[in-house]
Tab-separated table of C-alpha atoms and ligand atoms in Angstrom:
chain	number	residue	atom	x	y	z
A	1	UNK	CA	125.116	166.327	54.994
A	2	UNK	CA	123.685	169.472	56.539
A	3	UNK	CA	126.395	171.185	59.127
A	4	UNK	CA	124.551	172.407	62.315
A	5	UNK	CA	125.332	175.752	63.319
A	6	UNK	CA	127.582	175.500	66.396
A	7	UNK	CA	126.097	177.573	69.425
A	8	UNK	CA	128.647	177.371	72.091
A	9	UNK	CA	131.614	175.218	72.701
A	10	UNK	CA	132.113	174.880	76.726
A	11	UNK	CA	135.188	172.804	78.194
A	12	UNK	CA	133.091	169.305	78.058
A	13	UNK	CA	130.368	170.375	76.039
A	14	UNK	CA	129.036	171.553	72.785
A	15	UNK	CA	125.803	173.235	72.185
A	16	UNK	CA	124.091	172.821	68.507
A	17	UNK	CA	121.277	174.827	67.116
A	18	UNK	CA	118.195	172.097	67.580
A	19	UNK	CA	115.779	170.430	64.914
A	20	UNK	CA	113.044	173.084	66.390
A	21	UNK	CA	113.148	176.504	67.360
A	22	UNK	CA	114.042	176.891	70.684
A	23	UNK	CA	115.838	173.691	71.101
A	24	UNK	CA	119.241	172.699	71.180
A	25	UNK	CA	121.709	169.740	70.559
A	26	UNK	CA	124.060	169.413	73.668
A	27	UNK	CA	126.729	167.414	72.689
A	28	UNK	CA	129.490	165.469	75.813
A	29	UNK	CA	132.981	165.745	74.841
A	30	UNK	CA	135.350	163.548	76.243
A	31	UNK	CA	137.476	166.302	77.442
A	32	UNK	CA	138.316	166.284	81.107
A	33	UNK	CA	139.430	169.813	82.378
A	34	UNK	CA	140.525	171.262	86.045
A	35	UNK	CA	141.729	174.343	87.387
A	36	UNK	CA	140.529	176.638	85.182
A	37	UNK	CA	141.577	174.915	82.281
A	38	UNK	CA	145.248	174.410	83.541
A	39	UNK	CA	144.977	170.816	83.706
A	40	UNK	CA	143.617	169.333	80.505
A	41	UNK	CA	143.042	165.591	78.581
A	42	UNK	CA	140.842	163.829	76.668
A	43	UNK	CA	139.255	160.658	78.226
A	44	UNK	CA	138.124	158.326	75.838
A	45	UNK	CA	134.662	157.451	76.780
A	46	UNK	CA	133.939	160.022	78.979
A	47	UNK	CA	131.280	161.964	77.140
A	48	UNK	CA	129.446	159.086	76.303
A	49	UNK	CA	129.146	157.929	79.997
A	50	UNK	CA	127.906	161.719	81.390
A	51	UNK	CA	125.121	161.300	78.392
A	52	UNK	CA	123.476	158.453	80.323
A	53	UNK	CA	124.009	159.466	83.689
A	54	UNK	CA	122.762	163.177	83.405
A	55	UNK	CA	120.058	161.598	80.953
A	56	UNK	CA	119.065	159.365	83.882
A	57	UNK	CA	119.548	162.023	86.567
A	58	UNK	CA	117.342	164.526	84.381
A	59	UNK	CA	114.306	161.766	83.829
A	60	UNK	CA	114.314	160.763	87.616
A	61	UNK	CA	114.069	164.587	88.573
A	62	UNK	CA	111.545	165.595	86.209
A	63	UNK	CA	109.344	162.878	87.441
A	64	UNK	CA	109.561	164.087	90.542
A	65	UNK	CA	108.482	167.670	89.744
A	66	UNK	CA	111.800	169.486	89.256
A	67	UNK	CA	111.741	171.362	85.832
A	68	UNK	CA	114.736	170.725	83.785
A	69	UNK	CA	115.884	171.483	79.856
A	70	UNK	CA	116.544	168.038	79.079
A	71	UNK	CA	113.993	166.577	76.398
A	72	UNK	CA	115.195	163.190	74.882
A	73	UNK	CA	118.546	161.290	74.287
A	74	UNK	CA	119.451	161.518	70.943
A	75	UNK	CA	122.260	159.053	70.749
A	76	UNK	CA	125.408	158.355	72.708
A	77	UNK	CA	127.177	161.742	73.053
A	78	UNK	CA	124.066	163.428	72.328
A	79	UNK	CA	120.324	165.055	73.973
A	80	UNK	CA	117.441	167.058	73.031
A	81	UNK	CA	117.459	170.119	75.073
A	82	UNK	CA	115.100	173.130	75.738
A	83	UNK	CA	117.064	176.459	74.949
A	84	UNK	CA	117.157	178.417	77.762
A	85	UNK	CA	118.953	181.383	79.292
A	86	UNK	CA	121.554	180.583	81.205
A	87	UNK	CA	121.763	182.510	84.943
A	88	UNK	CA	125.357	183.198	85.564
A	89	UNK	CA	125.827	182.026	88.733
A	90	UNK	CA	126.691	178.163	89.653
A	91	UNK	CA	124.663	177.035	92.722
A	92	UNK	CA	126.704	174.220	94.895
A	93	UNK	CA	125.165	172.072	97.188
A	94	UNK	CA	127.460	170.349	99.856
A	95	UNK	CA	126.595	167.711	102.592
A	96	UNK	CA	130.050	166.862	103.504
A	97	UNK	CA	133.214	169.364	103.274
A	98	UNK	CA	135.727	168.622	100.525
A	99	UNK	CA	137.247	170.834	98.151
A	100	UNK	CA	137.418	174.331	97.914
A	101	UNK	CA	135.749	174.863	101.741
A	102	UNK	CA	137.903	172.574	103.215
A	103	UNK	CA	140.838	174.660	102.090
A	104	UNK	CA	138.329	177.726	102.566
A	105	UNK	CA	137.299	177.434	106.281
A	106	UNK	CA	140.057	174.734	107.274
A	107	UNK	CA	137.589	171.761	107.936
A	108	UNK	CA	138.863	168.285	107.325
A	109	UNK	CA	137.350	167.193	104.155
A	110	UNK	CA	135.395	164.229	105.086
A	111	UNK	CA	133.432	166.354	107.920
A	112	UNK	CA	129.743	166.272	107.776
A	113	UNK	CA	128.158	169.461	107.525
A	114	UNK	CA	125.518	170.620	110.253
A	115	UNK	CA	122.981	171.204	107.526
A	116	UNK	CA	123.323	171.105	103.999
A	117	UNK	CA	125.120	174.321	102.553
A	118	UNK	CA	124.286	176.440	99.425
A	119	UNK	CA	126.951	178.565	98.078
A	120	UNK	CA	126.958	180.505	95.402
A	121	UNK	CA	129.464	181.052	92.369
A	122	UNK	CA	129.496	183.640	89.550
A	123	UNK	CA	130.249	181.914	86.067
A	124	UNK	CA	133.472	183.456	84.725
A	125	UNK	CA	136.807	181.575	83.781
A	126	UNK	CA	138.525	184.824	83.446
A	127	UNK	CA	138.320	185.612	87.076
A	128	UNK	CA	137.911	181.592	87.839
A	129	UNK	CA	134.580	181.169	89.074
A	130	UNK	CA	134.354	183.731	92.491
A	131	UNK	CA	132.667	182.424	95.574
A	132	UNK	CA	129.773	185.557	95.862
A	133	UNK	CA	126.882	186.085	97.785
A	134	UNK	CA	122.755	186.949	96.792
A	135	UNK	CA	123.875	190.767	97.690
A	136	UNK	CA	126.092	190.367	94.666
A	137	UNK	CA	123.658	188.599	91.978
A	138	UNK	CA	121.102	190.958	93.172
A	139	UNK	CA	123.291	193.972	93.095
A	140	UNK	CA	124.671	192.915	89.358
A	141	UNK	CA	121.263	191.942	88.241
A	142	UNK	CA	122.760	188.468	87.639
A	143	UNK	CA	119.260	187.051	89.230
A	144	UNK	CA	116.345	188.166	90.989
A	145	UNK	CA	115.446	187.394	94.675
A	146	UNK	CA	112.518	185.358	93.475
A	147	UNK	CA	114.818	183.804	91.088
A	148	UNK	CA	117.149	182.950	93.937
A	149	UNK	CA	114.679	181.552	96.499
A	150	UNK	CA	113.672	179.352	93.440
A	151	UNK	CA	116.987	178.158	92.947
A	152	UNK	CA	117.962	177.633	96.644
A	153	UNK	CA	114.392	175.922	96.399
A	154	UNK	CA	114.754	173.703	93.543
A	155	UNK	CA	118.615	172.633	94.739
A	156	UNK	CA	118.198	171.113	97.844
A	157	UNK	CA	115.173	169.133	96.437
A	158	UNK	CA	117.554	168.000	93.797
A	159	UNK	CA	120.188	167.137	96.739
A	160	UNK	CA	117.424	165.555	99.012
A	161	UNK	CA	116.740	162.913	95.783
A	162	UNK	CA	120.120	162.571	94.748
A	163	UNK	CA	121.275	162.070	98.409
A	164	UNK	CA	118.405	159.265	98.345
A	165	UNK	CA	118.988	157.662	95.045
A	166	UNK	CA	122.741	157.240	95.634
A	167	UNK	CA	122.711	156.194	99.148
A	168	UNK	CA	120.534	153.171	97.624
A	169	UNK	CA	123.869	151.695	95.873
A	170	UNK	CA	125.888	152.674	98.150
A	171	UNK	CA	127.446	156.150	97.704
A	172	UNK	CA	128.054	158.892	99.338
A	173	UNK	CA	126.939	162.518	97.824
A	174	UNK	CA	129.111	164.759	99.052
A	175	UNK	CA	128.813	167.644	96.881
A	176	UNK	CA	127.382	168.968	93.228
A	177	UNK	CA	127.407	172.151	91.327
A	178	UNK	CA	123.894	172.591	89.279
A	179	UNK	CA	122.971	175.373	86.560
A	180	UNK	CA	119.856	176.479	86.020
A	181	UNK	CA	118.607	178.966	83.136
A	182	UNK	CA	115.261	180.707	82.050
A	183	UNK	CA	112.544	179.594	80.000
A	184	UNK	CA	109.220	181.418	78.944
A	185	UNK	CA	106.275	179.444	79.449
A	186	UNK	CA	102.474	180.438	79.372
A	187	UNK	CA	104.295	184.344	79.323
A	188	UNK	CA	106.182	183.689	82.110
A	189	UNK	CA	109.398	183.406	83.052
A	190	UNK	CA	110.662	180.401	84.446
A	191	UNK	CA	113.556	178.707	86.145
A	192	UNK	CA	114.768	175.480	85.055
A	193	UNK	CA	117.250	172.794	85.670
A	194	UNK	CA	119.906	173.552	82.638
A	195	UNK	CA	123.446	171.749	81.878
A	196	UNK	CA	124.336	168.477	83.237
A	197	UNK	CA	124.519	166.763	86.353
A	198	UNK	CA	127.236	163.936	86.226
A	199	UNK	CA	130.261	163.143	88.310
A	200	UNK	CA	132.316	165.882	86.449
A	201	UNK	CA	130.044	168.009	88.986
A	202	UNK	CA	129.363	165.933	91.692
A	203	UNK	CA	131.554	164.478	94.852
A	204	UNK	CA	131.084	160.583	95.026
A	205	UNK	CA	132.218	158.671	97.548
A	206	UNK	CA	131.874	154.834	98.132
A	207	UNK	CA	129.780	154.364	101.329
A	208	UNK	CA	132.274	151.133	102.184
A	209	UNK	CA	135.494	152.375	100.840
A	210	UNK	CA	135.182	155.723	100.979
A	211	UNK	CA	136.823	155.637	97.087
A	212	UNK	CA	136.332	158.541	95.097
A	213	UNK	CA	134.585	157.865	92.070
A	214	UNK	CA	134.046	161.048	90.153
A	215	UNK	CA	136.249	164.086	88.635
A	216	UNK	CA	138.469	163.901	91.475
A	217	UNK	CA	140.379	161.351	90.388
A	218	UNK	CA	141.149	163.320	87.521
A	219	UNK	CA	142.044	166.873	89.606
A	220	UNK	CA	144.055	164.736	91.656
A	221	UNK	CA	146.026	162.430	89.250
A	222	UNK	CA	144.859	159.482	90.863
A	223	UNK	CA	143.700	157.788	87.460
A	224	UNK	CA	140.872	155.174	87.544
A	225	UNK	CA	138.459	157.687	86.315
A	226	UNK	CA	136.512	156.284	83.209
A	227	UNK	CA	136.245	152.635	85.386
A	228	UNK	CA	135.193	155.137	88.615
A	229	UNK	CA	132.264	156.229	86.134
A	230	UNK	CA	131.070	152.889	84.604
A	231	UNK	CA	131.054	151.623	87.755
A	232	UNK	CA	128.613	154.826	88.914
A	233	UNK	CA	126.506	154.308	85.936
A	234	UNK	CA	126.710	150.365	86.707
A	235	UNK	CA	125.460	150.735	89.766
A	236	UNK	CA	122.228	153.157	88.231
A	237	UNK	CA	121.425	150.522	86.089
A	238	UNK	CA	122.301	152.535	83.002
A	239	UNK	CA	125.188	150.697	81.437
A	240	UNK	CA	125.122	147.117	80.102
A	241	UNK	CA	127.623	144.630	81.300
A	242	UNK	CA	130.267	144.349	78.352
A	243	UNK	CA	129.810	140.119	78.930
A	244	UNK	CA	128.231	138.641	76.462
A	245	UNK	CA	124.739	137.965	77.590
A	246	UNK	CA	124.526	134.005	78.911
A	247	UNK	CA	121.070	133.852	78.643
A	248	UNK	CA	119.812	131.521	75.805
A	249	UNK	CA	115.974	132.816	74.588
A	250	UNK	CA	114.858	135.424	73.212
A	251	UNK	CA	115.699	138.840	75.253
A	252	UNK	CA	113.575	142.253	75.248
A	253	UNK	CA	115.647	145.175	73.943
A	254	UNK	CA	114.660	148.650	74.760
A	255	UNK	CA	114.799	150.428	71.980
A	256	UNK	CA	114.848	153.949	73.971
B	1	UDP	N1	132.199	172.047	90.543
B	1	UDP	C1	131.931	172.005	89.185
B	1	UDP	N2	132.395	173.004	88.390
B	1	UDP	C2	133.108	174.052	88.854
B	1	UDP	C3	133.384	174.103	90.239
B	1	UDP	C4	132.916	173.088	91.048
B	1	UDP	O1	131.269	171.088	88.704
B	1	UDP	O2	133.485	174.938	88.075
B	1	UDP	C5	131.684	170.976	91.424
B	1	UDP	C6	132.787	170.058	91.925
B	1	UDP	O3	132.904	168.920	91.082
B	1	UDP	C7	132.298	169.656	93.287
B	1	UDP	C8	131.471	170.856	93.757
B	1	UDP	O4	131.130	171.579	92.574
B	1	UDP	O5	131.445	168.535	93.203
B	1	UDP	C9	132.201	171.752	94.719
B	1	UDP	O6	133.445	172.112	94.160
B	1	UDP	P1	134.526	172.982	94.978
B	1	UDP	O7	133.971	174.327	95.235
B	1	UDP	O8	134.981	172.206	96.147
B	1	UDP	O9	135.661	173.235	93.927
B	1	UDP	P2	136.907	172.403	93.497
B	1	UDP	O10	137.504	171.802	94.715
B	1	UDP	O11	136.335	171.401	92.538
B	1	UDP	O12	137.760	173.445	92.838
């Protein structure tokens, strides 16, 4: 068997040279990881559940309009991606404060936001991923302005869908972190969706219970996590019930 050359190795994920130039095989780990790397274990499981749900996330968006990398699921830990260059800067989207602006600004986590909030964050673990401003990824060439209005732009459409699509079973989207990278396309350059949206990078709350049900409960030792995600990915529609199916004819498998 052919070894792919290895690309990248991140904290969840692994990137593989792809079938086709300018593609790429990003592969979910099941390692969980938190402060920086401080906190780390492996969750059995984990990887294969982020597959479907940023699969799933990445389909709804792009039929909405919102460019992203993501080109096919390949199999359970695995998807087809577009190679792209990665801007070093995470954008965060929050709706309700929890986290690091809580402890930031002293507001209760739990308290709506007046409007929704874009910060910024400039991708280093060395100096653990600094809160910074446009002035700095303008000043360091990190992005352009253009670049920046696109991904303010592009983010809080992504936020305005996913604040939609969860609400509709019942959760709460509190928060998410989103990369984006650059693609040429027709000679130009372009900004696109990149890495994963999942709840390793989102806040999820249950509308009734107010439960947390994604990387939280990890950060926070409060276990639960893998059911916390089945039960997200239940709730999408992406993950078969482990019961044996009762029904007696013949069924329709997707074969997707
Ligand atoms: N987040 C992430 N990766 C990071 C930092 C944050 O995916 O390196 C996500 C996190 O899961 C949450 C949101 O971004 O949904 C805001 O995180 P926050 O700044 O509150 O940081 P944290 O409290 O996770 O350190």
């Amino acid at each position: 068997m052919s070894r792919r050359r290895r690309v990248y190795e991140g904290k969840a994920k692994i990137l593989y040279e792809g079938p086709e130039p300018g593609t790429l095989v990003q592969h979910f780990k099941d390692d969980a990881t938190a402060f920086n790397n401080a906190k780390h274990d492996r969750i059995e499981g984990k990887g294969v559940l982020n597959n479907r749900i940023s699969e799933f996330i990445f389909v709804k968006l792009g039929d909405i309009g919102v460019p992203t990398h993501f080109i096919k699921r390949l199999n359970m830990r695995e998807q087809l991606i577009r190679e792209v260059e990665i801007v070093p800067v995470e954008v965060i989207v929050r709706n309700i404060a929890a986290g690091s602006i809580s402890e930031r600004l002293g507001i209760d986590e739990g308290t709506q936001l007046p409007r929704s909030i874009i910060e910024f964050t400039y991708k280093s673990d060395e100096l653990n991923d600094p809160l910074v401003s446009e002035e700095h990824i303008t000043a360091f060439g990190w992005a352009s302005p253009q670049e920046i209005d696109e991904m303010m732009a592009l983010a809080l459409r992504i936020n305005d869908f996913l604040t939609g699509l969860f609400m509709g079973i019942g959760i709460r989207l509190v928060d998410f972190k989103c990369e984006f990278g650059r693609v040429i396309e027709n000679e130009m350059m372009r900004i696109v969706l990149a890495d994963e949206i999942s709840p390793d990078c989102c806040r999820l709350w249950d509308i009734e219970t107010q439960d947390k049900m994604d990387k939280d409960r990890f950060r926070r030792d409060m276990g639960g996590l893998m059911e916390a995600y089945q039960e997200v990915a239940r709730r999408l529609g992406i993950l078969m019930e482990n019961k044996p199916s009762e029904r007696k004819g013949p069924v329709l498998v997707s074969t997707k």
